[in-house]
Amino acid sequence: MAREHEEQPMHPHAPRRQMTRRQFLSYTLGAAGAFMAGGVIIPMIRFAIDPLLKPKAVVPFVKVAELSQISSQPVSYSFQTLQIDGWIEKNVEQTAWIAKSSAGELFALSPVCKHLGCTIDWNSNPQHPNEFFCPCHAARYTPEGKNLAIAPAPLDEYEVKIENGFVYLGGIRPNTIAT
Amino acid sequence: MKFDAVPKEQWSQWEAYVDTVLIPWSALCGSEMPWEMHARLALVRDVMEPLERAFAGRVLTIPAVHYGVGDAGWQEVSTVARMCRVRGVAFVVVAAPHVPTGMCTEAVDLIVCPDGAYIVKEGQWVVWEQPMHPLVALWNTSIV
């Protein structure tokens, strides 16, 4: 008898490593729930961040002026760009002040004052000759667009490309020539 | 700038710089056909947009005055202009399809129409013929 007793397992109630039915159902329901929630939430997140995922729109260059006409004196040139706003496409007229720097580098400045967004003009105030002047609050800039008074930053500039003797302008970026 | 582009929190910073109000006035009375209304609004828009673009940092465009029979529309514009003055606005400009037939009001400094700009001189609307923009000329009479 004693020998038979010794052949019994040492720990008859030791925990088994198999999954219980309750655990199996919990895991299965959890996985199915997560899958279904993901099917709803992932497209919503994708929709919300869609603009970030899209490659940045490249502003096409527009032919604006003949290179031979550009001098050190800023001259205003108007040109049209296609603006796409949702379903609406329209041509928007833009203006650039184009000139050559003292180093001979060609640049094109935005006419939008960096103070509050009025339109600046060249050489329009007799008290401040050879400067860009804003008629709204008297902000002033050098020919290269460096801010002299009122405005907190230099005038923005257009990206410039020269091809076959013509000046092409692209997108607007912060000023790189004003020192 | 348009009135709906002014955040309440930022107005205290901008108020000192924005001393001019632009009132669009379409001079409709309600008897016009739809295409006539559209044409009238387009006229006003075409004179407004260059002003708004050129002087965005100093001119505040407020909601338009549209209807009025006879001189009632212009009287409404004059009342709005006077109330703007009460608020502290220094200059009032009206964008209109034509010069008003009603009496001049001192509350309005300048009317801009498709055929030109008009200022008040001796109680009459007189066309502005100088090369300088009339609004800039008005501003030059005061120091900001």
Tab-separated table of C-alpha atoms in Angstrom:
chain	number	residue	atom	x	y	z
A	1	MET	CA	0.000	0.000	0.000
A	2	ALA	CA	2.723	2.331	0.989
A	3	ARG	CA	4.501	1.658	-2.301
A	4	GLU	CA	1.386	2.448	-4.351
A	5	HIS	CA	1.032	5.674	-2.424
A	6	GLU	CA	4.591	6.640	-3.295
A	7	GLU	CA	3.807	6.341	-7.058
A	8	GLN	CA	1.209	9.098	-6.867
A	9	PRO	CA	2.333	12.516	-8.243
A	10	MET	CA	4.047	14.734	-5.699
A	11	HIS	CA	1.664	17.723	-6.371
A	12	PRO	CA	-1.653	16.528	-7.718
A	13	HIS	CA	-3.174	20.049	-7.704
A	14	ALA	CA	-0.283	21.937	-9.294
A	15	PRO	CA	-1.568	24.658	-11.791
A	16	ARG	CA	-1.699	23.488	-15.379
A	17	ARG	CA	-0.149	25.737	-18.054
A	18	GLN	CA	-3.055	25.319	-20.451
A	19	MET	CA	-5.391	28.278	-21.275
A	20	THR	CA	-8.757	28.180	-19.586
A	21	ARG	CA	-11.956	28.567	-21.552
A	22	ARG	CA	-12.573	31.908	-19.871
A	23	GLN	CA	-9.141	33.196	-20.897
A	24	PHE	CA	-9.577	31.929	-24.431
A	25	LEU	CA	-12.905	33.733	-24.804
A	26	SER	CA	-11.485	36.955	-23.291
A	27	TYR	CA	-8.525	36.978	-25.634
A	28	THR	CA	-10.625	36.171	-28.656
A	29	LEU	CA	-13.201	38.836	-27.885
A	30	GLY	CA	-10.451	41.370	-27.123
A	31	ALA	CA	-8.676	40.665	-30.400
A	32	ALA	CA	-11.908	40.822	-32.402
A	33	GLY	CA	-12.880	44.093	-30.667
A	34	ALA	CA	-9.481	45.624	-31.313
A	35	PHE	CA	-9.641	44.566	-34.966
A	36	MET	CA	-13.085	46.121	-35.414
A	37	ALA	CA	-12.130	49.319	-33.557
A	38	GLY	CA	-8.993	49.574	-35.656
A	39	GLY	CA	-11.079	49.295	-38.791
A	40	VAL	CA	-12.943	52.417	-37.699
A	41	ILE	CA	-10.223	54.442	-35.987
A	42	ILE	CA	-7.330	53.946	-38.433
A	43	PRO	CA	-9.195	55.462	-41.417
A	44	MET	CA	-10.256	58.376	-39.186
A	45	ILE	CA	-6.654	59.032	-38.126
A	46	ARG	CA	-5.528	58.653	-41.726
A	47	PHE	CA	-8.151	61.214	-42.786
A	48	ALA	CA	-7.143	63.645	-40.022
A	49	ILE	CA	-3.430	63.633	-40.837
A	50	ASP	CA	-3.869	63.345	-44.591
A	51	PRO	CA	-2.481	66.845	-45.306
A	52	LEU	CA	0.724	65.925	-43.456
A	53	LEU	CA	1.157	62.753	-45.473
A	54	LYS	CA	0.762	64.455	-48.811
A	55	PRO	CA	3.923	65.703	-50.476
A	56	LYS	CA	4.277	69.469	-50.252
A	57	ALA	CA	2.813	71.155	-53.293
A	58	VAL	CA	5.513	72.574	-55.512
A	59	VAL	CA	4.732	76.097	-56.679
A	60	PRO	CA	5.321	76.226	-60.421
A	61	PHE	CA	7.653	78.867	-61.769
A	62	VAL	CA	6.057	81.629	-63.835
A	63	LYS	CA	7.805	83.653	-66.534
A	64	VAL	CA	7.764	87.257	-65.324
A	65	ALA	CA	10.416	89.421	-66.978
A	66	GLU	CA	13.312	89.602	-69.392
A	67	LEU	CA	16.658	89.327	-67.674
A	68	SER	CA	18.078	92.183	-69.734
A	69	GLN	CA	15.516	94.589	-68.264
A	70	ILE	CA	16.568	94.019	-64.660
A	71	SER	CA	18.807	96.637	-63.082
A	72	SER	CA	19.794	97.654	-59.572
A	73	GLN	CA	16.663	99.812	-59.393
A	74	PRO	CA	13.711	97.717	-58.148
A	75	VAL	CA	10.877	97.513	-60.668
A	76	SER	CA	7.406	96.139	-59.985
A	77	TYR	CA	6.252	93.226	-62.151
A	78	SER	CA	2.776	91.703	-62.065
A	79	PHE	CA	2.083	88.093	-62.929
A	80	GLN	CA	-0.656	85.535	-62.445
A	81	THR	CA	-0.552	82.254	-60.588
A	82	LEU	CA	-3.177	79.549	-60.403
A	83	GLN	CA	-4.577	79.244	-56.897
A	84	ILE	CA	-6.390	76.029	-55.986
A	85	ASP	CA	-8.587	76.274	-52.911
A	86	GLY	CA	-10.551	73.084	-52.486
A	87	TRP	CA	-12.682	72.781	-55.618
A	88	ILE	CA	-12.151	76.378	-56.641
A	89	GLU	CA	-9.392	77.230	-59.094
A	90	LYS	CA	-8.697	80.848	-59.930
A	91	ASN	CA	-5.916	82.999	-61.285
A	92	VAL	CA	-4.501	85.335	-58.690
A	93	GLU	CA	-2.537	88.409	-59.676
A	94	GLN	CA	0.711	88.820	-57.797
A	95	THR	CA	3.396	91.460	-57.762
A	96	ALA	CA	7.138	91.257	-57.257
A	97	TRP	CA	9.818	93.903	-56.982
A	98	ILE	CA	12.739	92.613	-59.035
A	99	ALA	CA	16.248	94.027	-58.965
A	100	LYS	CA	19.926	93.113	-58.789
A	101	SER	CA	21.891	93.419	-55.578
A	102	SER	CA	25.193	95.271	-55.338
A	103	ALA	CA	26.878	91.885	-55.833
A	104	GLY	CA	24.960	91.421	-59.092
A	105	GLU	CA	22.639	88.783	-57.669
A	106	LEU	CA	19.079	88.929	-58.977
A	107	PHE	CA	16.269	88.890	-56.419
A	108	ALA	CA	12.492	89.369	-56.332
A	109	LEU	CA	10.782	90.749	-53.244
A	110	SER	CA	7.214	90.298	-52.085
A	111	PRO	CA	5.346	93.628	-51.797
A	112	VAL	CA	3.581	92.586	-48.600
A	113	CYS	CA	4.740	94.595	-45.597
A	114	LYS	CA	5.889	92.416	-42.696
A	115	HIS	CA	4.254	94.729	-40.186
A	116	LEU	CA	0.529	94.268	-40.851
A	117	GLY	CA	0.332	93.201	-44.489
A	118	CYS	CA	-0.144	96.412	-46.469
A	119	THR	CA	1.462	96.802	-49.886
A	120	ILE	CA	4.818	98.545	-49.926
A	121	ASP	CA	6.010	100.852	-52.693
A	122	TRP	CA	9.469	101.804	-53.938
A	123	ASN	CA	10.745	105.332	-53.554
A	124	SER	CA	7.301	106.694	-52.769
A	125	ASN	CA	8.238	108.857	-49.794
A	126	PRO	CA	10.460	111.871	-50.562
A	127	GLN	CA	11.766	111.830	-46.992
A	128	HIS	CA	13.145	108.330	-47.487
A	129	PRO	CA	14.524	108.063	-51.006
A	130	ASN	CA	15.659	104.732	-52.453
A	131	GLU	CA	13.757	102.720	-49.901
A	132	PHE	CA	10.642	100.591	-49.880
A	133	PHE	CA	7.959	102.449	-47.952
A	134	CYS	CA	4.670	101.248	-46.512
A	135	PRO	CA	1.883	103.853	-46.776
A	136	CYS	CA	-0.040	102.424	-43.826
A	137	HIS	CA	2.337	102.814	-40.886
A	138	ALA	CA	5.562	104.088	-42.470
A	139	ALA	CA	7.526	100.860	-42.340
A	140	ARG	CA	10.729	101.152	-44.374
A	141	TYR	CA	13.054	98.650	-46.056
A	142	THR	CA	16.350	98.755	-47.944
A	143	PRO	CA	16.391	97.838	-51.659
A	144	GLU	CA	17.234	94.253	-50.602
A	145	GLY	CA	14.224	94.227	-48.272
A	146	LYS	CA	15.981	94.636	-44.943
A	147	ASN	CA	13.616	96.142	-42.371
A	148	LEU	CA	14.683	99.614	-41.223
A	149	ALA	CA	11.680	100.785	-39.207
A	150	ILE	CA	8.371	99.516	-37.782
A	151	ALA	CA	8.415	96.109	-39.505
A	152	PRO	CA	9.711	93.190	-37.430
A	153	ALA	CA	11.277	91.240	-40.320
A	154	PRO	CA	12.710	91.694	-43.837
A	155	LEU	CA	10.440	91.463	-46.865
A	156	ASP	CA	9.890	87.937	-48.113
A	157	GLU	CA	11.357	86.964	-51.455
A	158	TYR	CA	10.270	84.803	-54.369
A	159	GLU	CA	12.287	81.834	-55.532
A	160	VAL	CA	14.026	82.915	-58.706
A	161	LYS	CA	15.028	80.886	-61.749
A	162	ILE	CA	16.699	82.239	-64.873
A	163	GLU	CA	16.207	80.391	-68.153
A	164	ASN	CA	16.891	81.465	-71.731
A	165	GLY	CA	17.204	85.100	-70.784
A	166	PHE	CA	13.959	85.248	-68.824
A	167	VAL	CA	13.276	85.544	-65.104
A	168	TYR	CA	10.909	82.973	-63.598
A	169	LEU	CA	9.426	83.327	-60.119
A	170	GLY	CA	8.229	80.506	-57.877
A	171	GLY	CA	7.075	80.283	-54.279
A	172	ILE	CA	7.636	82.788	-51.509
A	173	ARG	CA	10.247	82.188	-48.817
A	174	PRO	CA	11.915	84.246	-46.055
A	175	ASN	CA	14.455	86.792	-47.237
A	176	THR	CA	17.964	85.415	-47.828
A	177	ILE	CA	19.694	88.455	-49.308
A	178	ALA	CA	19.054	91.236	-46.785
A	179	THR	CA	22.008	91.618	-44.454
B	1	MET	CA	-8.530	93.190	-43.186
B	2	LYS	CA	-12.058	91.902	-42.999
B	3	PHE	CA	-13.965	92.025	-39.744
B	4	ASP	CA	-14.154	88.231	-39.563
B	5	ALA	CA	-10.367	87.940	-39.717
B	6	VAL	CA	-9.861	89.787	-36.456
B	7	PRO	CA	-9.509	87.503	-33.422
B	8	LYS	CA	-10.909	88.988	-30.239
B	9	GLU	CA	-7.656	88.291	-28.382
B	10	GLN	CA	-5.555	90.135	-30.962
B	11	TRP	CA	-7.704	93.219	-31.416
B	12	SER	CA	-6.135	95.086	-28.496
B	13	GLN	CA	-2.744	94.839	-30.255
B	14	TRP	CA	-4.089	95.841	-33.672
B	15	GLU	CA	-6.589	98.519	-32.692
B	16	ALA	CA	-4.028	101.321	-32.576
B	17	TYR	CA	-2.969	100.562	-36.160
B	18	VAL	CA	-6.388	99.968	-37.697
B	19	ASP	CA	-7.901	103.435	-37.684
B	20	THR	CA	-9.821	103.295	-40.976
B	21	VAL	CA	-13.120	101.576	-41.686
B	22	LEU	CA	-14.342	100.515	-45.118
B	23	ILE	CA	-18.129	100.274	-45.494
B	24	PRO	CA	-19.318	98.441	-48.608
B	25	TRP	CA	-22.591	99.914	-49.860
B	26	SER	CA	-24.370	98.146	-52.693
B	27	ALA	CA	-27.199	100.742	-52.999
B	28	LEU	CA	-29.900	98.166	-53.681
B	29	CYS	CA	-33.579	98.752	-53.012
B	30	GLY	CA	-34.916	95.254	-53.632
B	31	SER	CA	-36.646	95.900	-56.947
B	32	GLU	CA	-33.611	94.811	-58.965
B	33	MET	CA	-33.514	91.587	-60.939
B	34	PRO	CA	-31.145	88.904	-59.570
B	35	TRP	CA	-28.517	89.535	-62.267
B	36	GLU	CA	-28.707	93.248	-61.581
B	37	MET	CA	-28.063	92.569	-57.900
B	38	HIS	CA	-25.143	90.358	-58.849
B	39	ALA	CA	-23.729	93.018	-61.142
B	40	ARG	CA	-24.111	95.680	-58.447
B	41	LEU	CA	-22.323	93.559	-55.859
B	42	ALA	CA	-19.577	92.784	-58.373
B	43	LEU	CA	-19.041	96.510	-58.928
B	44	VAL	CA	-18.636	97.076	-55.210
B	45	ARG	CA	-16.345	94.060	-54.873
B	46	ASP	CA	-14.128	95.319	-57.689
B	47	VAL	CA	-13.542	98.655	-56.002
B	48	MET	CA	-13.147	97.091	-52.562
B	49	GLU	CA	-10.581	94.451	-53.347
B	50	PRO	CA	-7.699	96.707	-54.419
B	51	LEU	CA	-8.232	98.829	-51.311
B	52	GLU	CA	-8.299	95.822	-49.044
B	53	ARG	CA	-5.196	94.344	-50.650
B	54	ALA	CA	-3.135	97.529	-50.651
B	55	PHE	CA	-4.036	98.706	-47.155
B	56	ALA	CA	-4.806	95.452	-45.364
B	57	GLY	CA	-2.999	96.479	-42.205
B	58	ARG	CA	-4.835	99.735	-41.619
B	59	VAL	CA	-8.295	99.382	-43.164
B	60	LEU	CA	-10.986	97.280	-41.521
B	61	THR	CA	-13.810	96.152	-43.807
B	62	ILE	CA	-17.057	95.872	-41.882
B	63	PRO	CA	-20.329	94.205	-42.988
B	64	ALA	CA	-22.044	95.899	-45.904
B	65	VAL	CA	-25.081	98.142	-46.057
B	66	HIS	CA	-27.286	96.811	-48.850
B	67	TYR	CA	-30.869	98.029	-49.019
B	68	GLY	CA	-32.600	101.357	-48.856
B	69	VAL	CA	-35.228	103.092	-50.967
B	70	GLY	CA	-34.376	106.577	-52.166
B	71	ASP	CA	-31.885	108.246	-49.858
B	72	ALA	CA	-32.581	105.800	-47.046
B	73	GLY	CA	-29.630	103.575	-48.004
B	74	TRP	CA	-27.179	106.447	-47.942
B	75	GLN	CA	-28.613	107.700	-44.653
B	76	GLU	CA	-28.013	104.240	-43.249
B	77	VAL	CA	-24.400	104.387	-44.424
B	78	SER	CA	-24.022	107.819	-42.833
B	79	THR	CA	-25.400	106.525	-39.544
B	80	VAL	CA	-23.010	103.577	-39.563
B	81	ALA	CA	-20.122	105.934	-40.347
B	82	ARG	CA	-21.081	108.205	-37.458
B	83	MET	CA	-21.284	105.260	-35.074
B	84	CYS	CA	-17.848	104.117	-36.222
B	85	ARG	CA	-16.551	107.576	-35.368
B	86	VAL	CA	-18.106	107.258	-31.924
B	87	ARG	CA	-16.114	104.057	-31.470
B	88	GLY	CA	-12.931	105.984	-32.228
B	89	VAL	CA	-12.405	105.304	-35.916
B	90	ALA	CA	-10.422	108.133	-37.500
B	91	PHE	CA	-11.302	107.638	-41.192
B	92	VAL	CA	-14.334	106.188	-42.936
B	93	VAL	CA	-14.281	105.052	-46.552
B	94	VAL	CA	-17.310	103.834	-48.508
B	95	ALA	CA	-17.059	101.481	-51.473
B	96	ALA	CA	-20.105	102.138	-53.653
B	97	PRO	CA	-21.384	101.467	-57.177
B	98	HIS	CA	-21.948	105.207	-57.681
B	99	VAL	CA	-21.777	108.514	-55.865
B	100	PRO	CA	-24.773	108.947	-53.561
B	101	THR	CA	-27.448	111.381	-54.578
B	102	GLY	CA	-28.139	112.202	-50.959
B	103	MET	CA	-26.454	114.923	-48.950
B	104	CYS	CA	-22.779	114.730	-48.083
B	105	THR	CA	-21.944	113.707	-44.580
B	106	GLU	CA	-18.826	114.678	-42.735
B	107	ALA	CA	-18.720	111.220	-41.200
B	108	VAL	CA	-17.544	109.776	-44.532
B	109	ASP	CA	-14.112	110.903	-45.738
B	110	LEU	CA	-13.964	109.177	-49.064
B	111	ILE	CA	-16.182	107.305	-51.517
B	112	VAL	CA	-14.553	104.906	-53.934
B	113	CYS	CA	-16.621	104.046	-57.016
B	114	PRO	CA	-15.858	102.268	-60.302
B	115	ASP	CA	-15.453	105.661	-61.984
B	116	GLY	CA	-13.088	107.093	-59.389
B	117	ALA	CA	-12.690	108.336	-55.851
B	118	TYR	CA	-14.619	111.245	-54.371
B	119	ILE	CA	-13.921	113.444	-51.373
B	120	VAL	CA	-16.111	116.014	-49.681
B	121	LYS	CA	-15.296	119.611	-50.595
B	122	GLU	CA	-17.540	122.458	-49.558
B	123	GLY	CA	-20.450	120.114	-49.000
B	124	GLN	CA	-20.153	118.438	-52.411
B	125	TRP	CA	-18.619	115.198	-53.648
B	126	VAL	CA	-15.602	116.133	-55.728
B	127	VAL	CA	-13.655	113.655	-57.817
B	128	TRP	CA	-10.091	113.018	-56.634
B	129	GLU	CA	-7.669	113.788	-59.449
B	130	GLN	CA	-4.265	113.872	-57.800
B	131	PRO	CA	-1.744	111.092	-58.422
B	132	MET	CA	-1.434	110.202	-54.740
B	133	HIS	CA	-4.011	107.707	-53.522
B	134	PRO	CA	-6.748	109.687	-51.727
B	135	LEU	CA	-6.612	107.403	-48.722
B	136	VAL	CA	-2.875	107.933	-48.323
B	137	ALA	CA	-3.465	111.676	-48.716
B	138	LEU	CA	-6.080	111.501	-45.958
B	139	TRP	CA	-3.705	109.607	-43.691
B	140	ASN	CA	-0.951	112.104	-44.342
B	141	THR	CA	-3.107	114.746	-42.724
B	142	SER	CA	-2.690	112.936	-39.414
B	143	ILE	CA	0.229	111.396	-37.562
B	144	VAL	CA	-0.188	107.778	-36.547
